XYZ file of C-alpha atoms in Angstrom:
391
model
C 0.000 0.000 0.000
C 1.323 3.943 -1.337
C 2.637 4.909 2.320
C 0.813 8.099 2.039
C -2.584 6.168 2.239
C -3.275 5.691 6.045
C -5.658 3.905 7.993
C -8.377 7.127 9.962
C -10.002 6.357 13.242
C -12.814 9.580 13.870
C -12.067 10.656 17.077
C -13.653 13.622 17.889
C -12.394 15.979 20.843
C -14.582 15.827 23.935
C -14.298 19.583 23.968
C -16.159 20.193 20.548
C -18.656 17.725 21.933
C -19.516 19.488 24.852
C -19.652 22.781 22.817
C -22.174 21.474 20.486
C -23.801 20.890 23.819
C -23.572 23.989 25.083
C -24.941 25.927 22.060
C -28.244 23.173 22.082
C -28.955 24.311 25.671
C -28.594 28.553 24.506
C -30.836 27.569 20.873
C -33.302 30.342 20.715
C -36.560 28.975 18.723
C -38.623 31.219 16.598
C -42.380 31.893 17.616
C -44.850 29.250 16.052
C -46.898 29.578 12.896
C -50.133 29.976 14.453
C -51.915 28.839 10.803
C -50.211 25.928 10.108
C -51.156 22.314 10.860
C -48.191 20.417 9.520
C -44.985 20.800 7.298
C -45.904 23.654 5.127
C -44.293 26.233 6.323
C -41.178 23.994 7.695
C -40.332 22.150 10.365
C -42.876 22.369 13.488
C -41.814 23.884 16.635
C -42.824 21.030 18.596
C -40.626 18.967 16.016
C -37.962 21.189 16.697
C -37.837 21.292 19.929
C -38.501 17.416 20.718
C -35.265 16.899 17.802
C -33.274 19.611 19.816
C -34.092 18.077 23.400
C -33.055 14.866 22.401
C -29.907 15.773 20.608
C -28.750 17.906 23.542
C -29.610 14.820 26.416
C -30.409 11.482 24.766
C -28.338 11.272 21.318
C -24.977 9.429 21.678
C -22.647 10.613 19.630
C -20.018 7.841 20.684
C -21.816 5.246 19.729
C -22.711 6.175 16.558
C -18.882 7.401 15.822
C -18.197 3.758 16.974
C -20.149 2.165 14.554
C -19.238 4.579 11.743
C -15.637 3.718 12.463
C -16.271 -0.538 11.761
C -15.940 0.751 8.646
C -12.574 0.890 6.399
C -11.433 4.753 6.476
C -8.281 6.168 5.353
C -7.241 9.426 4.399
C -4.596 10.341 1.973
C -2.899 13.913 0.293
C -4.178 14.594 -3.624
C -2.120 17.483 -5.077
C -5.288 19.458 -6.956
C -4.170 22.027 -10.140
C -4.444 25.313 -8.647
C -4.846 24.389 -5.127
C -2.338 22.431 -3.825
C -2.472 19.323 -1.708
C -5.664 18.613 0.220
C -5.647 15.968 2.499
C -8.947 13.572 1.855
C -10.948 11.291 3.270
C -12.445 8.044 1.567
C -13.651 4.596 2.990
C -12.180 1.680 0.809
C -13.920 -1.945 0.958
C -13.258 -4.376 -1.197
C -14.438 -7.899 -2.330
C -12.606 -11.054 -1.629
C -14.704 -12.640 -5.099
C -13.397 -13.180 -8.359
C -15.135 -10.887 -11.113
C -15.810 -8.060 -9.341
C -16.135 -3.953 -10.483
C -15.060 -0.983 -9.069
C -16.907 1.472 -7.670
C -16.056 5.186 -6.819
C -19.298 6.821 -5.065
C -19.222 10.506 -5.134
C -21.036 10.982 -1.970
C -21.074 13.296 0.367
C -23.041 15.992 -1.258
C -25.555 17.939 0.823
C -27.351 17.066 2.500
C -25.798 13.899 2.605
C -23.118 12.808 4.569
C -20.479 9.458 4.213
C -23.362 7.628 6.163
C -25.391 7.342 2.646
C -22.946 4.645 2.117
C -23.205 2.567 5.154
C -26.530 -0.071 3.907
C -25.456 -0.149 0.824
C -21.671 -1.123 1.178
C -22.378 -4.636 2.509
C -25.037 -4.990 -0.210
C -22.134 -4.068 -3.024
C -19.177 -6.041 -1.422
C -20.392 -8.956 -0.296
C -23.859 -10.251 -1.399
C -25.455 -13.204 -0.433
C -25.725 -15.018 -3.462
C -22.954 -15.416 -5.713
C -24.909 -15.139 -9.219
C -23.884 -12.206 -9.965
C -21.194 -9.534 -9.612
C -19.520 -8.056 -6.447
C -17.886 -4.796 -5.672
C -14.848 -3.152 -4.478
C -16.236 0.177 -3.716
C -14.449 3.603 -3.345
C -16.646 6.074 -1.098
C -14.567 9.328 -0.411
C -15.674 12.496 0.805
C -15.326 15.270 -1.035
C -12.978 18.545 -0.295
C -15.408 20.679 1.894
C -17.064 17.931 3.710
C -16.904 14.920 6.362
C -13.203 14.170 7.215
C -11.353 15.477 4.225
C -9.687 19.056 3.892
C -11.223 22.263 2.798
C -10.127 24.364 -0.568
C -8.209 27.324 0.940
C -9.348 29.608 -1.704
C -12.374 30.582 -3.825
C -12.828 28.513 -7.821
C -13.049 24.929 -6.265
C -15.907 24.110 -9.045
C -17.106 20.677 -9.823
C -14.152 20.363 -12.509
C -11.731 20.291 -9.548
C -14.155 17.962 -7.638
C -13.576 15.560 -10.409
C -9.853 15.741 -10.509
C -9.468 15.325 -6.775
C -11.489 11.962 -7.016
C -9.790 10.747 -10.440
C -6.690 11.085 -8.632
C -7.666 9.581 -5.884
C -8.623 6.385 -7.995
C -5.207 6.408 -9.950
C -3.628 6.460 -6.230
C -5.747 3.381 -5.515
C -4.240 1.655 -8.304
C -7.191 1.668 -10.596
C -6.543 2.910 -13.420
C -10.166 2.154 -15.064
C -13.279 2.838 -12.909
C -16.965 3.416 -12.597
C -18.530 6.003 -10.909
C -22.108 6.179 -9.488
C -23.645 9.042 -8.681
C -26.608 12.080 -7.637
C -27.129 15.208 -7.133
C -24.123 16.818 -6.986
C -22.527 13.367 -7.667
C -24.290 13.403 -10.701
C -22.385 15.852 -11.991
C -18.878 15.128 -11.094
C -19.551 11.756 -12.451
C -20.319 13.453 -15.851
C -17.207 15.632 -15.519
C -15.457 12.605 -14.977
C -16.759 11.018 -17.863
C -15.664 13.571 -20.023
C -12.464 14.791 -18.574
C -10.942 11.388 -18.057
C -12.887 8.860 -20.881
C -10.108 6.522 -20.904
C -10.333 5.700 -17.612
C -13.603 6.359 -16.503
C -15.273 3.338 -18.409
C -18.974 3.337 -16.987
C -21.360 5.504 -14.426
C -24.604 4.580 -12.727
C -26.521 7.577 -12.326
C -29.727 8.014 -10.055
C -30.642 11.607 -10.695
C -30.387 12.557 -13.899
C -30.271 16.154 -15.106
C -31.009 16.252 -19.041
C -32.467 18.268 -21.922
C -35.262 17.040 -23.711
C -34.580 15.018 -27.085
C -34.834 17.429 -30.121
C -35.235 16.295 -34.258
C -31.308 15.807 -34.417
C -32.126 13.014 -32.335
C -35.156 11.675 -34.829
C -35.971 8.306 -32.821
C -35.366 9.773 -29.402
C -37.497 12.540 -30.579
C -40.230 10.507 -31.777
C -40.490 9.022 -28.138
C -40.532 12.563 -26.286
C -43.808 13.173 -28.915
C -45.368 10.565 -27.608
C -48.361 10.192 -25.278
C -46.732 10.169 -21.606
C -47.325 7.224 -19.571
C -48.696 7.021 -16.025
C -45.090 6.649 -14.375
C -43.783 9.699 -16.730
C -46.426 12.104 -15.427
C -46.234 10.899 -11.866
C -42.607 12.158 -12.406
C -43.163 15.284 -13.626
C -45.594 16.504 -11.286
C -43.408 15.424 -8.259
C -40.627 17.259 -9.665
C -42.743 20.523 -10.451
C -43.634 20.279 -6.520
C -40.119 20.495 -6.058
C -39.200 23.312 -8.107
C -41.854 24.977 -6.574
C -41.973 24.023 -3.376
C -38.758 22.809 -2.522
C -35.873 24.322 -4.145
C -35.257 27.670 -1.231
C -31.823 25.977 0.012
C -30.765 25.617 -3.573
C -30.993 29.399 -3.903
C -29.729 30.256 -0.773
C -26.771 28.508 -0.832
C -26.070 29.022 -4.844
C -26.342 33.228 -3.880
C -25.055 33.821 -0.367
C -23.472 29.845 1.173
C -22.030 31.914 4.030
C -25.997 31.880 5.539
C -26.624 28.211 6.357
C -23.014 27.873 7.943
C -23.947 30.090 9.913
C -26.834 28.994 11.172
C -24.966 25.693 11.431
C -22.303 26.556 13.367
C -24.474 29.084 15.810
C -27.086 26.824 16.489
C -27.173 23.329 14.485
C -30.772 22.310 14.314
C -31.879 22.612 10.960
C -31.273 19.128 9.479
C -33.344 16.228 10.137
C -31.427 13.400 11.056
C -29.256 13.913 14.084
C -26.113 11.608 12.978
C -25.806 13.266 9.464
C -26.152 16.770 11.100
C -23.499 15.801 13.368
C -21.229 15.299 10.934
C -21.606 18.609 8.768
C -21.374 20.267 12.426
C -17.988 18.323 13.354
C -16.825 18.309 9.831
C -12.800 18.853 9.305
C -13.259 22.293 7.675
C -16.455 23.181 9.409
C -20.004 23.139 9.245
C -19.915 26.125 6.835
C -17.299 25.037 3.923
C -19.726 22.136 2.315
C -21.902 24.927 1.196
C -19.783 26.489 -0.494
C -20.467 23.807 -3.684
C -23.499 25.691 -5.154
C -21.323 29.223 -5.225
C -18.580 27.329 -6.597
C -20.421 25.557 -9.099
C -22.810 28.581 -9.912
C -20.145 31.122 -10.160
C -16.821 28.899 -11.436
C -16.207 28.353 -15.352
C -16.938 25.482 -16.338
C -20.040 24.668 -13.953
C -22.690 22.294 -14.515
C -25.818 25.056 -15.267
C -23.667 26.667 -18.246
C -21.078 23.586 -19.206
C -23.319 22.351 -21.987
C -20.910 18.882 -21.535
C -23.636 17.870 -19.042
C -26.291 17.932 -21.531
C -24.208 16.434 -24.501
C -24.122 12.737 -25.225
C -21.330 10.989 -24.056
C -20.358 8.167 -26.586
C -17.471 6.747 -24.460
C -19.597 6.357 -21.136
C -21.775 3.603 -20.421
C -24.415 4.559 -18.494
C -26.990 3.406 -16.222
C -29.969 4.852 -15.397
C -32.060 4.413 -11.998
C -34.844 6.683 -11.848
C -37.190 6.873 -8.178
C -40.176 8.279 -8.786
C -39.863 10.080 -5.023
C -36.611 11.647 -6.248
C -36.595 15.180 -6.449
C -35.695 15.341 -10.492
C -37.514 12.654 -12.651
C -37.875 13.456 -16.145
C -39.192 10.938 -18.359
C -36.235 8.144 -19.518
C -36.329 9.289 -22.971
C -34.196 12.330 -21.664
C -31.890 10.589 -19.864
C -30.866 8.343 -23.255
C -29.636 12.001 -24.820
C -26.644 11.547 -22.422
C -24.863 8.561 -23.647
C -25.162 4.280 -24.319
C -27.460 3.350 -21.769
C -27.164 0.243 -20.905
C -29.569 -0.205 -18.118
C -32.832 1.613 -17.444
C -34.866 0.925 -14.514
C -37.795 2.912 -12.617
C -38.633 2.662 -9.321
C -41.889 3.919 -7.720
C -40.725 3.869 -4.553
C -37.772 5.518 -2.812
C -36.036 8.702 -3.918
C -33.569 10.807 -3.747
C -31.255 9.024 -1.020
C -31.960 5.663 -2.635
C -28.619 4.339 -1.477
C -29.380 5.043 2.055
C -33.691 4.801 2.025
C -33.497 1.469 -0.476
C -30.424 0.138 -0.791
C -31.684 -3.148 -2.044
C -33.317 -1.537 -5.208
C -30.182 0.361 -5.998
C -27.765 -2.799 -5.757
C -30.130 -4.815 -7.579
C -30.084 -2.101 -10.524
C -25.978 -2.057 -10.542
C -26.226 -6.085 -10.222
C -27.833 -6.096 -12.985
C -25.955 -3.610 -15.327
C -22.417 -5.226 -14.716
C -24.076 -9.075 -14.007
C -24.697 -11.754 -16.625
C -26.328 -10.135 -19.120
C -26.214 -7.123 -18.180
C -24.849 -3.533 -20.420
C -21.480 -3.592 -19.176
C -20.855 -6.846 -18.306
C -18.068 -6.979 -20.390
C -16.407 -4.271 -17.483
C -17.092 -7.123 -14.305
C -13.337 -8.806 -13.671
C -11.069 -6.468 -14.670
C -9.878 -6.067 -10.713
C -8.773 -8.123 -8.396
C -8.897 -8.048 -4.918
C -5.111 -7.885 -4.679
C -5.535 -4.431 -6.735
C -6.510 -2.985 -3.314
C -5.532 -1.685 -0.451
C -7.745 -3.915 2.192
């Protein structure tokens, strides 16, 4: 193993535990909304206040850091163009089966957190039946959040998120991969895919950002003309709730990031899920650097909104698609084949857009299949070994 790869242990200081502590006990919560009866104007106070009661005298950090660390963490230095050598974070688990794939999951995105990975890694690297394909699996976290090392300066865009993970994987060893990915994972993958073809061989996507087919694309087109189905407009009207209805962080943190990490690191009790908040709070560079993704990727040449790349087709990619109809973007499939040679299709009417973490079954089954018997890119299953790793 490189001797600049290490083993990690999280270990956080008992001091910045008992000051997350102290600033739950001083949280100052806004007066009720005296006309709602639910969700629709956010969180309850009730909610809020049961969530923040709990967090500050029942949730155990330690023994949720003790499980996350049964996992296989390292951390290791990538030199990135521009902005020198950041130290990162990944957990590395591989496969002790013949005919396996490799996996790098670009995780981490907000608001999700390394833990996205935890149901489905077992699922990936060691399945109970052996018809199929297993995994080695590459889950880092990106600059700017979990365990690995902030950008010291402003232009980090998702083109240097993409380079920091390719090199990464050449580090590894592997010098072909696959990437899976959403969300902001979605488009690194597709960076990745474009910047570094010859070694970026395949990605499993499961949000999928994509411009309708147009005449250039006669048979594609033909199928966006036709009648919708059921499933398609089911789609579409969840994602026009969404746009409507959901999308205020987006714009926050695309126009002014510096808000929400502040609110995180005065008082962290806006997220929903105590562990994952934990860990934006604790974070190496702070519960404020992981927003900085939408400025960087808003206001950074190339981005994703203005790099037409992300719209283009792809011919060297394979691609598969996984689309969950309780996702927050779900156009209809004939979109998603504009991108590149997709190889598997599959939608889902349940689960959405944390499918690894809310069904991890459904996801595995959809990458089973793509690199399994049969499958689009089964010609890609076997080109690692286990001894290609570094557990």
């Amino acid at each position: 193993m490189n001797a600049s790869i290490r083993p990690f242990h999280i270990s956080i200081a008992d001091a910045k535990l008992d000051g997350l502590k102290v600033k739950l006990s001083h949280t100052t919560f806004a007066d009720d909304v005296p006309m709602s009866n639910g969700w629709e104007f956010g969180p309850p106070l009730s909610d809020l206040k049961r969530l923040i009661s709990y967090w500050r005298e029942g949730f155990d950090w330690r023994a949720q850091e003790a499980n996350i660390n049964r996992l296989p963490h390292f951390t290791t230095p990538i030199s990135v163009d521009g902005f020198g050598e950041l130290n990162i974070h990944f957990i590395h688990k591989t496969s002790s089966r013949e005919g396996v794939s490799l996996f790098c999951f670009a995780t981490d995105t907000r608001p999700s957190s390394l833990l996205e990975v935890t149901n489905i890694l077992p699922l990936l690297t060691n399945p109970k039946d052996s018809d199929g394909p297993s995994f080695h699996v590459v889950a880092p976290s990106l600059p700017n959040f979990g365990f690995s090392d902030a950008a010291t300066k402003p232009g980090f865009g998702i083109a240097w998120y993409a380079e920091c993970l390719h090199k990464l994987m050449l580090k590894l060893g592997y010098k072909e991969y696959v990437t899976q990915g959403r969300d902001w994972g979605y488009a690194i993958t597709r960076t990745m895919g474009f910047d570094y073809a010859q070694h970026c061989i395949a990605s499993h996507l499961n949000y999928i950002r994509a411009n309708a087919p147009t005449p250039k694309q006669p048979l594609l087109y033909l199928q966006y003309l036709l009648p919708r189905t059921k499933t398609e407009n089911a789609g579409l009207a969840r994602m026009e709730w969404f746009m409507n209805q959901g999308l205020g962080y987006n714009i926050e943190q695309t126009t002014r990031p510096a808000t929400i990490g502040a609110a995180l690191a005065g008082s962290p009790m806006d997220d929903e899920i105590l562990s994952w908040v934990s860990l934006y709070w604790l974070a190496t560079a702070g519960p404020a650097a992981s927003a900085g993704i939408y400025y960087e990727a808003q206001n950074t040449v190339p981005h994703p909104r203005h790099d037409e790349r992300m719209f283009q087709y792809n011919p060297h990619v394979k691609l598969g698609l996984s689309y969950f109809l309780m996702g927050l973007l779900v156009f209809p499939p004939c979109y998603g084949r504009t991108l590149g040679p997709v190889v598997l299709e599959k939608v889902h009417t349940e689960g959405g857009h944390f499918a690894a973490y809310e069904k991890p079954e459904l996801l595995v089954a959809d990458l089973r299949a793509m690199f399994g018997r049969g499958g689009g890119a089964k010609d890609i299953a076997g080109r690692w070994k286990p001894a290609a790793a570094t557990t």
